[in-house]
mmCIF file of C-alpha atoms and ligand atoms in Angstrom:
data_model
loop_
_atom_site.group_PDB
_atom_site.id
_atom_site.type_symbol
_atom_site.label_atom_id
_atom_site.label_comp_id
_atom_site.label_asym_id
_atom_site.label_seq_id
_atom_site.Cartn_x
_atom_site.Cartn_y
_atom_site.Cartn_z
ATOM 1 C CA MET P 1 -27.198 -25.920 10.063
ATOM 2 C CA LYS P 2 -28.332 -23.323 7.509
ATOM 3 C CA ASN P 3 -30.223 -21.590 10.308
ATOM 4 C CA SER P 4 -26.982 -20.672 12.005
ATOM 5 C CA LEU P 5 -25.682 -18.650 9.015
ATOM 6 C CA THR P 6 -25.881 -14.865 9.313
ATOM 7 C CA ILE P 7 -24.682 -12.376 6.712
ATOM 8 C CA LEU P 8 -23.808 -8.868 7.859
ATOM 9 C CA SER P 9 -22.708 -6.019 5.643
ATOM 10 C CA GLY P 10 -20.804 -2.783 5.933
ATOM 11 C CA ASN P 11 -21.804 0.211 3.833
ATOM 12 C CA ALA P 12 -19.109 -0.205 1.153
ATOM 13 C CA ASN P 13 -21.102 -2.318 -1.298
ATOM 14 C CA ARG P 14 -24.651 -2.926 -0.067
ATOM 15 C CA SER P 15 -25.801 -3.856 -3.520
ATOM 16 C CA LEU P 16 -23.309 -6.748 -3.743
ATOM 17 C CA SER P 17 -24.256 -7.868 -0.206
ATOM 18 C CA GLY P 18 -27.928 -7.847 -1.242
ATOM 19 C CA SER P 19 -27.179 -9.951 -4.320
ATOM 20 C CA ILE P 20 -25.168 -12.445 -2.243
ATOM 21 C CA CYS P 21 -28.058 -12.803 0.233
ATOM 22 C CA LYS P 22 -30.460 -13.305 -2.668
ATOM 23 C CA GLU P 23 -28.256 -16.065 -4.086
ATOM 24 C CA LEU P 24 -28.113 -17.727 -0.669
ATOM 25 C CA GLY P 25 -31.813 -17.251 0.030
ATOM 26 C CA VAL P 26 -31.158 -15.639 3.414
ATOM 27 C CA PRO P 27 -32.071 -12.151 4.664
ATOM 28 C CA LEU P 28 -29.306 -9.654 5.422
ATOM 29 C CA GLY P 29 -28.590 -9.598 9.183
ATOM 30 C CA LYS P 30 -29.852 -6.515 10.953
ATOM 31 C CA SER P 31 -27.307 -3.900 11.957
ATOM 32 C CA VAL P 32 -27.076 -0.153 12.206
ATOM 33 C CA ILE P 33 -23.950 1.646 11.066
ATOM 34 C CA GLY P 34 -23.846 5.363 11.677
ATOM 35 C CA ARG P 35 -21.602 8.123 12.938
ATOM 36 C CA PHE P 36 -21.143 9.877 16.264
ATOM 37 C CA PRO P 37 -21.231 13.679 15.926
ATOM 38 C CA GLU P 38 -17.426 13.899 15.750
ATOM 39 C CA GLY P 39 -17.319 11.365 12.905
ATOM 40 C CA GLU P 40 -16.449 8.214 14.834
ATOM 41 C CA ILE P 41 -18.145 5.092 13.536
ATOM 42 C CA LYS P 42 -21.077 3.739 15.514
ATOM 43 C CA VAL P 43 -22.185 0.132 15.000
ATOM 44 C CA GLN P 44 -24.902 -1.940 16.603
ATOM 45 C CA LEU P 45 -26.074 -5.427 15.661
ATOM 46 C CA LYS P 46 -29.849 -5.512 15.885
ATOM 47 C CA GLU P 47 -30.346 -9.251 16.284
ATOM 48 C CA ASN P 48 -29.054 -12.020 18.497
ATOM 49 C CA ILE P 49 -26.059 -13.721 16.844
ATOM 50 C CA ARG P 50 -24.884 -15.839 19.804
ATOM 51 C CA GLY P 51 -23.342 -19.079 18.516
ATOM 52 C CA ARG P 52 -23.883 -18.185 14.853
ATOM 53 C CA ASP P 53 -21.603 -18.508 11.820
ATOM 54 C CA ILE P 54 -21.120 -14.886 10.804
ATOM 55 C CA PHE P 55 -19.997 -13.602 7.400
ATOM 56 C CA ILE P 56 -19.268 -9.866 7.285
ATOM 57 C CA ILE P 57 -19.137 -8.477 3.745
ATOM 58 C CA GLN P 58 -17.135 -5.315 3.225
ATOM 59 C CA SER P 59 -15.197 -4.154 0.201
ATOM 60 C CA MET P 60 -12.235 -1.893 0.987
ATOM 61 C CA CYS P 61 -13.193 0.785 -1.514
ATOM 62 C CA THR P 62 -13.372 4.582 -1.242
ATOM 63 C CA PRO P 63 -13.561 6.020 1.380
ATOM 64 C CA VAL P 64 -11.273 3.149 2.194
ATOM 65 C CA ASN P 65 -10.296 4.124 5.734
ATOM 66 C CA ASP P 66 -13.924 4.635 6.811
ATOM 67 C CA HIS P 67 -14.909 1.314 5.288
ATOM 68 C CA LEU P 68 -12.037 -0.409 7.033
ATOM 69 C CA MET P 69 -13.031 1.056 10.380
ATOM 70 C CA GLU P 70 -16.657 -0.025 9.810
ATOM 71 C CA LEU P 71 -15.363 -3.524 9.143
ATOM 72 C CA PHE P 72 -13.253 -3.605 12.313
ATOM 73 C CA CYS P 73 -16.219 -2.333 14.370
ATOM 74 C CA LEU P 74 -18.568 -4.946 12.864
ATOM 75 C CA ILE P 75 -16.078 -7.734 13.589
ATOM 76 C CA ASP P 76 -15.554 -6.496 17.142
ATOM 77 C CA ALA P 77 -19.310 -6.225 17.714
ATOM 78 C CA ALA P 78 -19.847 -9.776 16.412
ATOM 79 C CA LYS P 79 -17.015 -11.125 18.588
ATOM 80 C CA ARG P 80 -18.435 -9.451 21.714
ATOM 81 C CA ALA P 81 -21.915 -10.731 20.810
ATOM 82 C CA SER P 82 -20.545 -14.307 21.067
ATOM 83 C CA ALA P 83 -20.538 -15.278 17.385
ATOM 84 C CA GLU P 84 -19.308 -18.854 16.913
ATOM 85 C CA ARG P 85 -17.080 -17.951 13.945
ATOM 86 C CA ILE P 86 -16.459 -14.707 12.047
ATOM 87 C CA THR P 87 -15.463 -14.695 8.383
ATOM 88 C CA ALA P 88 -14.493 -11.364 6.852
ATOM 89 C CA VAL P 89 -15.681 -11.416 3.233
ATOM 90 C CA LEU P 90 -13.489 -8.938 1.359
ATOM 91 C CA PRO P 91 -14.397 -8.732 -2.336
ATOM 92 C CA TYR P 92 -11.639 -6.125 -2.748
ATOM 93 C CA TYR P 93 -8.608 -6.102 -0.432
ATOM 94 C CA ALA P 94 -7.049 -2.637 -0.407
ATOM 95 C CA TYR P 95 -3.614 -1.444 0.743
ATOM 96 C CA ALA P 96 -2.398 -4.547 -1.100
ATOM 97 C CA ARG P 97 0.107 -2.867 -3.400
ATOM 98 C CA GLN P 98 2.350 -2.052 -0.449
ATOM 99 C CA ASP P 99 3.210 -5.709 0.166
ATOM 100 C CA ARG P 100 6.979 -5.392 0.681
ATOM 101 C CA LYS P 101 9.609 -2.801 1.586
ATOM 102 C CA ASP P 102 10.516 -1.554 -1.877
ATOM 103 C CA ARG P 103 12.012 1.660 -0.470
ATOM 104 C CA PRO P 104 13.572 2.495 2.891
ATOM 105 C CA ARG P 105 11.282 3.390 5.815
ATOM 106 C CA VAL P 106 7.934 2.450 4.263
ATOM 107 C CA PRO P 107 5.215 0.308 5.864
ATOM 108 C CA ILE P 108 3.981 -3.039 4.594
ATOM 109 C CA THR P 109 0.328 -2.097 4.680
ATOM 110 C CA ALA P 110 -0.995 -5.367 3.241
ATOM 111 C CA LYS P 111 0.411 -7.091 6.346
ATOM 112 C CA LEU P 112 -0.767 -4.306 8.661
ATOM 113 C CA ILE P 113 -4.366 -4.748 7.449
ATOM 114 C CA ALA P 114 -4.060 -8.506 7.943
ATOM 115 C CA ASN P 115 -2.882 -7.947 11.535
ATOM 116 C CA LEU P 116 -5.717 -5.511 12.214
ATOM 117 C CA LEU P 117 -8.368 -7.906 10.878
ATOM 118 C CA VAL P 118 -7.134 -10.720 13.087
ATOM 119 C CA THR P 119 -6.806 -8.431 16.108
ATOM 120 C CA ALA P 120 -10.396 -7.252 15.587
ATOM 121 C CA GLY P 121 -11.524 -10.883 15.775
ATOM 122 C CA ALA P 122 -11.763 -12.341 12.251
ATOM 123 C CA ASN P 123 -11.424 -16.148 12.311
ATOM 124 C CA ARG P 124 -11.144 -16.563 8.575
ATOM 125 C CA ILE P 125 -10.974 -14.541 5.367
ATOM 126 C CA LEU P 126 -12.780 -14.931 2.063
ATOM 127 C CA THR P 127 -11.379 -12.645 -0.613
ATOM 128 C CA MET P 128 -11.027 -12.292 -4.344
ATOM 129 C CA ASP P 129 -8.227 -11.556 -6.819
ATOM 130 C CA LEU P 130 -5.662 -10.284 -4.341
ATOM 131 C CA HIS P 131 -3.110 -7.955 -5.909
ATOM 132 C CA ALA P 132 -0.462 -10.526 -4.937
ATOM 133 C CA GLY P 133 -1.384 -14.102 -4.046
ATOM 134 C CA GLN P 134 1.270 -14.233 -1.331
ATOM 135 C CA ILE P 135 -0.806 -11.828 0.810
ATOM 136 C CA GLN P 136 -2.634 -15.013 1.896
ATOM 137 C CA GLY P 137 0.517 -15.824 3.857
ATOM 138 C CA PHE P 138 0.232 -12.560 5.811
ATOM 139 C CA PHE P 139 -2.575 -14.250 7.755
ATOM 140 C CA ASP P 140 -2.205 -17.077 10.268
ATOM 141 C CA ILE P 141 -5.909 -17.873 9.916
ATOM 142 C CA PRO P 142 -7.520 -19.677 6.931
ATOM 143 C CA VAL P 143 -7.826 -17.604 3.759
ATOM 144 C CA ASP P 144 -9.993 -18.642 0.820
ATOM 145 C CA HIS P 145 -8.840 -16.754 -2.243
ATOM 146 C CA LEU P 146 -11.253 -16.770 -5.184
ATOM 147 C CA TYR P 147 -10.639 -15.657 -8.754
ATOM 148 C CA SER P 148 -13.232 -13.921 -10.887
ATOM 149 C CA ILE P 149 -11.687 -15.213 -14.114
ATOM 150 C CA LYS P 150 -14.540 -17.648 -14.849
ATOM 151 C CA VAL P 151 -17.061 -14.826 -14.671
ATOM 152 C CA LEU P 152 -15.061 -12.538 -16.971
ATOM 153 C CA ILE P 153 -14.023 -15.323 -19.370
ATOM 154 C CA GLY P 154 -17.628 -16.454 -19.766
ATOM 155 C CA TYR P 155 -18.566 -12.992 -20.967
ATOM 156 C CA LEU P 156 -15.510 -12.628 -23.218
ATOM 157 C CA ARG P 157 -16.208 -15.990 -24.854
ATOM 158 C CA SER P 158 -19.807 -14.990 -25.491
ATOM 159 C CA LYS P 159 -18.536 -12.038 -27.542
ATOM 160 C CA LYS P 160 -16.832 -14.464 -29.968
ATOM 161 C CA ILE P 161 -13.990 -12.019 -30.706
ATOM 162 C CA LYS P 162 -11.687 -13.411 -33.390
ATOM 163 C CA ASN P 163 -7.932 -13.099 -33.760
ATOM 164 C CA LEU P 164 -7.279 -12.380 -30.089
ATOM 165 C CA VAL P 165 -4.156 -11.622 -28.114
ATOM 166 C CA VAL P 166 -4.116 -11.252 -24.317
ATOM 167 C CA VAL P 167 -1.930 -8.422 -23.024
ATOM 168 C CA THR P 168 -0.799 -7.584 -19.509
ATOM 169 C CA PRO P 169 -0.050 -3.872 -18.952
ATOM 170 C CA ASP P 170 2.849 -4.734 -16.636
ATOM 171 C CA VAL P 171 5.155 -7.663 -15.935
ATOM 172 C CA GLY P 172 3.591 -8.182 -12.489
ATOM 173 C CA GLY P 173 0.375 -9.286 -14.173
ATOM 174 C CA ILE P 174 1.891 -12.129 -16.200
ATOM 175 C CA LYS P 175 0.333 -14.970 -14.172
ATOM 176 C CA MET P 176 -3.126 -13.520 -14.504
ATOM 177 C CA ALA P 177 -2.685 -12.810 -18.212
ATOM 178 C CA ARG P 178 -1.339 -16.317 -18.804
ATOM 179 C CA ALA P 179 -4.465 -17.767 -17.226
ATOM 180 C CA TYR P 180 -6.617 -15.704 -19.609
ATOM 181 C CA SER P 181 -4.429 -16.623 -22.557
ATOM 182 C CA ASN P 182 -4.689 -20.340 -21.720
ATOM 183 C CA MET P 183 -8.434 -20.229 -21.203
ATOM 184 C CA LEU P 184 -9.079 -18.183 -24.345
ATOM 185 C CA LYS P 185 -6.477 -20.164 -26.318
ATOM 186 C CA ALA P 186 -4.939 -16.876 -27.434
ATOM 187 C CA PRO P 187 -1.287 -15.772 -27.502
ATOM 188 C CA LEU P 188 0.160 -13.568 -24.773
ATOM 189 C CA ALA P 189 1.966 -10.221 -25.014
ATOM 190 C CA ILE P 190 3.577 -8.206 -22.226
ATOM 191 C CA ILE P 191 3.961 -4.470 -21.791
ATOM 192 C CA ASP P 192 7.001 -3.265 -19.922
ATOM 193 C CA LYS P 193 5.916 -0.094 -18.141
ATOM 194 C CA ARG P 194 7.621 2.362 -15.814
ATOM 195 C CA ARG P 195 5.610 4.160 -13.160
ATOM 196 C CA GLU P 196 6.733 7.794 -13.034
ATOM 197 C CA ASP P 197 4.604 8.554 -9.926
ATOM 198 C CA GLU P 198 1.227 7.440 -8.450
ATOM 199 C CA HIS P 199 -0.607 9.260 -11.242
ATOM 200 C CA SER P 200 1.287 8.527 -14.429
ATOM 201 C CA VAL P 201 3.035 5.669 -16.188
ATOM 202 C CA LYS P 202 5.135 5.316 -19.317
ATOM 203 C CA VAL P 203 5.147 2.339 -21.676
ATOM 204 C CA MET P 204 8.726 1.264 -22.429
ATOM 205 C CA ASN P 205 8.502 -1.910 -24.543
ATOM 206 C CA LEU P 206 6.132 -4.504 -25.902
ATOM 207 C CA ILE P 207 7.092 -8.170 -25.764
ATOM 208 C CA GLY P 208 4.961 -10.114 -28.237
ATOM 209 C CA GLU P 209 2.911 -9.408 -31.346
ATOM 210 C CA VAL P 210 -0.311 -7.360 -31.478
ATOM 211 C CA LYS P 211 -0.322 -6.064 -35.063
ATOM 212 C CA ASP P 212 -3.750 -6.541 -36.719
ATOM 213 C CA LYS P 213 -5.048 -8.384 -33.641
ATOM 214 C CA ASN P 214 -7.896 -7.697 -31.229
ATOM 215 C CA VAL P 215 -6.564 -7.217 -27.726
ATOM 216 C CA ILE P 216 -7.847 -8.175 -24.271
ATOM 217 C CA LEU P 217 -5.884 -6.117 -21.748
ATOM 218 C CA VAL P 218 -6.167 -7.795 -18.345
ATOM 219 C CA ASP P 219 -5.376 -6.408 -14.910
ATOM 220 C CA ASP P 220 -6.424 -6.949 -11.309
ATOM 221 C CA LEU P 221 -7.357 -3.322 -10.697
ATOM 222 C CA VAL P 222 -7.599 0.051 -12.299
ATOM 223 C CA SER P 223 -6.854 2.969 -9.989
ATOM 224 C CA THR P 224 -6.085 6.234 -11.826
ATOM 225 C CA GLY P 225 -6.382 4.447 -15.163
ATOM 226 C CA GLY P 226 -2.856 5.521 -16.135
ATOM 227 C CA SER P 227 -1.525 1.991 -16.729
ATOM 228 C CA LEU P 228 -4.496 0.828 -18.749
ATOM 229 C CA VAL P 229 -4.995 3.905 -20.895
ATOM 230 C CA GLU P 230 -1.270 4.309 -21.638
ATOM 231 C CA ALA P 231 -1.058 0.623 -22.502
ATOM 232 C CA ALA P 232 -4.075 0.870 -24.811
ATOM 233 C CA SER P 233 -2.704 3.831 -26.758
ATOM 234 C CA ALA P 234 0.699 2.161 -27.071
ATOM 235 C CA LEU P 235 -0.992 -0.990 -28.396
ATOM 236 C CA LYS P 236 -2.797 1.072 -31.039
ATOM 237 C CA LYS P 237 0.584 2.474 -32.113
ATOM 238 C CA PHE P 238 1.865 -1.093 -32.364
ATOM 239 C CA GLY P 239 -0.979 -1.799 -34.809
ATOM 240 C CA ALA P 240 -3.666 -3.436 -32.620
ATOM 241 C CA HIS P 241 -7.308 -3.399 -33.788
ATOM 242 C CA ASP P 242 -10.042 -3.363 -31.133
ATOM 243 C CA ILE P 243 -8.926 -3.118 -27.527
ATOM 244 C CA TYR P 244 -11.004 -4.560 -24.693
ATOM 245 C CA ALA P 245 -10.013 -4.308 -21.039
ATOM 246 C CA ALA P 246 -10.921 -6.982 -18.466
ATOM 247 C CA VAL P 247 -10.185 -5.686 -14.974
ATOM 248 C CA VAL P 248 -11.470 -7.249 -11.760
ATOM 249 C CA HIS P 249 -11.582 -4.318 -9.326
ATOM 250 C CA PRO P 250 -12.866 -0.962 -10.667
ATOM 251 C CA VAL P 251 -11.189 1.298 -8.080
ATOM 252 C CA LEU P 252 -11.573 4.192 -10.572
ATOM 253 C CA ALA P 253 -9.781 6.867 -8.543
ATOM 254 C CA GLY P 254 -9.377 10.518 -9.592
ATOM 255 C CA PRO P 255 -9.297 10.915 -13.370
ATOM 256 C CA ALA P 256 -9.818 7.201 -14.174
ATOM 257 C CA ALA P 257 -13.434 7.374 -15.368
ATOM 258 C CA VAL P 258 -12.758 10.356 -17.657
ATOM 259 C CA ARG P 259 -9.554 8.771 -18.948
ATOM 260 C CA LEU P 260 -11.375 5.526 -19.741
ATOM 261 C CA LYS P 261 -14.205 7.301 -21.502
ATOM 262 C CA SER P 262 -11.887 9.220 -23.798
ATOM 263 C CA SER P 263 -9.450 6.332 -24.324
ATOM 264 C CA VAL P 264 -9.102 4.015 -27.309
ATOM 265 C CA ILE P 265 -10.491 1.164 -25.183
ATOM 266 C CA LYS P 266 -13.639 -0.170 -26.866
ATOM 267 C CA GLU P 267 -15.143 -1.852 -23.791
ATOM 268 C CA PHE P 268 -14.106 -1.920 -20.160
ATOM 269 C CA ILE P 269 -15.293 -5.193 -18.617
ATOM 270 C CA THR P 270 -15.194 -5.350 -14.851
ATOM 271 C CA SER P 271 -16.904 -6.813 -11.788
ATOM 272 C CA ASP P 272 -19.049 -5.532 -8.940
ATOM 273 C CA THR P 273 -16.435 -6.090 -6.206
ATOM 274 C CA ILE P 274 -16.515 -2.270 -5.995
ATOM 275 C CA PRO P 275 -19.649 -0.245 -6.783
ATOM 276 C CA ILE P 276 -19.382 2.266 -9.650
ATOM 277 C CA SER P 277 -21.235 5.525 -9.088
ATOM 278 C CA ASN P 278 -23.566 6.855 -11.780
ATOM 279 C CA GLU P 279 -21.194 9.767 -12.495
ATOM 280 C CA LYS P 280 -18.388 7.327 -13.279
ATOM 281 C CA ARG P 281 -20.473 4.996 -15.424
ATOM 282 C CA SER P 282 -20.360 5.177 -19.193
ATOM 283 C CA LYS P 283 -21.554 3.073 -22.119
ATOM 284 C CA LYS P 284 -18.065 1.601 -22.360
ATOM 285 C CA ILE P 285 -18.326 -0.046 -18.943
ATOM 286 C CA THR P 286 -19.791 -3.547 -18.559
ATOM 287 C CA VAL P 287 -20.178 -4.812 -14.989
ATOM 288 C CA LEU P 288 -20.429 -8.553 -14.286
ATOM 289 C CA SER P 289 -21.510 -9.812 -10.884
ATOM 290 C CA VAL P 290 -19.318 -11.965 -8.668
ATOM 291 C CA ALA P 291 -22.208 -12.450 -6.209
ATOM 292 C CA PRO P 292 -22.958 -16.061 -7.309
ATOM 293 C CA LEU P 293 -19.302 -17.015 -6.834
ATOM 294 C CA LEU P 294 -19.010 -15.396 -3.405
ATOM 295 C CA ALA P 295 -22.370 -16.864 -2.345
ATOM 296 C CA GLU P 296 -21.278 -20.368 -3.361
ATOM 297 C CA ALA P 297 -18.029 -19.968 -1.404
ATOM 298 C CA ILE P 298 -19.929 -18.731 1.687
ATOM 299 C CA LYS P 299 -22.291 -21.707 1.439
ATOM 300 C CA ARG P 300 -19.402 -24.170 1.182
ATOM 301 C CA ILE P 301 -17.447 -22.584 4.034
ATOM 302 C CA HIS P 302 -20.570 -22.661 6.188
ATOM 303 C CA GLU P 303 -21.221 -26.323 5.336
ATOM 304 C CA ASN P 304 -17.523 -27.222 5.725
ATOM 305 C CA THR P 305 -17.334 -28.554 2.158
ATOM 306 C CA SER P 306 -14.465 -27.970 -0.264
ATOM 307 C CA VAL P 307 -13.993 -24.532 -1.786
ATOM 308 C CA SER P 308 -11.000 -25.484 -3.931
ATOM 309 C CA SER P 309 -12.973 -26.072 -7.154
ATOM 310 C CA LEU P 310 -13.896 -22.375 -7.018
ATOM 311 C CA PHE P 311 -10.237 -21.346 -7.111
ATOM 312 C CA ALA P 312 -10.322 -21.990 -10.900
ATOM 313 C CA ARG P 313 -7.311 -19.923 -11.965
ATOM 314 C CA ALA P 314 -4.446 -21.802 -10.374
ATOM 315 C CA SER P 315 -4.820 -24.750 -12.757
ATOM 316 C CA VAL P 316 -4.656 -22.636 -15.912
ATOM 317 C CA GLU P 317 -1.956 -20.086 -15.112
ATOM 318 C CA ALA P 318 0.933 -22.547 -15.274
HETATM 319 C C1 R5P W 1 -0.135 -2.688 -10.818
HETATM 320 O O1 R5P W 1 0.648 -3.442 -10.285
HETATM 321 C C2 R5P W 1 -1.623 -2.953 -10.829
HETATM 322 O O2 R5P W 1 -1.912 -4.245 -11.290
HETATM 323 C C3 R5P W 1 -2.351 -1.932 -11.688
HETATM 324 O O3 R5P W 1 -1.882 -2.042 -13.017
HETATM 325 C C4 R5P W 1 -2.096 -0.541 -11.237
HETATM 326 O O4 R5P W 1 -2.065 -0.465 -9.845
HETATM 327 C C5 R5P W 1 -3.163 0.354 -11.765
HETATM 328 O O5 R5P W 1 -2.929 1.660 -11.307
HETATM 329 P P1 R5P W 1 -3.301 2.899 -12.212
HETATM 330 O O6 R5P W 1 -4.689 2.636 -12.743
HETATM 331 O O7 R5P W 1 -3.244 4.069 -11.285
HETATM 332 O O8 R5P W 1 -2.295 2.991 -13.302
#
């Protein structure tokens, strides 16, 4: 059965795809992804995949629209090449923050992307730390939703930080923060923030106690860094000691890398769901790999064995 597994990758995160293949002990499937002169995306699979179980790895990171189009083209190519089953492996699912109509006349892009993936030909989805768990319900095909918490918690535990408190920089992140707080056996505090626009946020209140404590600020993603950096400086004002940030998806848009570097955050712990360019890297940033977790899930999906033990977070967030 193993022979029928083929991993393909878009250009978004080749390094993660390589690590996943290494974990699985399979070579990366051959494909060429280029551009036509006018910029359109050109894809060709360079091996026979008829009747195979195909996993297409693509993170929806910057340039997000190009990476999405690559993904759709790869799925379409695999479908037309008679793949038996196509799983879109999406370490980072973008457009996820627009998951409801919170203002008049706006799209629900998280649902739109789900529709486009299915229309392209995806038969199932494997993804990680969705911005909102209910996005799974935007698909009428199977979705396996993994959490990176075990990877991040393992590292945090190894640091043996004493006198901890887990803080979420906004009320929407309470479930995630509660899972960290339960697993680290540390109390929980909540920041009540207001977003002024896409680029800036303002901390309004703190619910909980951080005075003289070391803080782990947890979030699913950092985009401009506004939420995290504002939260960290507010926590310092409330008397916190060392501040660590544990964030799954390092989107790091615009000023984020500079903001992080000059912030009061002691260490920014993240994953490789999105690659971080050399210009954005700094000594503060620690990247942990989710490749073993994704590889294990791919193996289990391929072998039709249970993936639920990899979901890990659901049992500790209650
Ligand atoms: C909010 O709901 C998210 O979990 C993040 O806190 C937020 O999107 C991060 O955005 P930024 O880094 O631009 O503040």
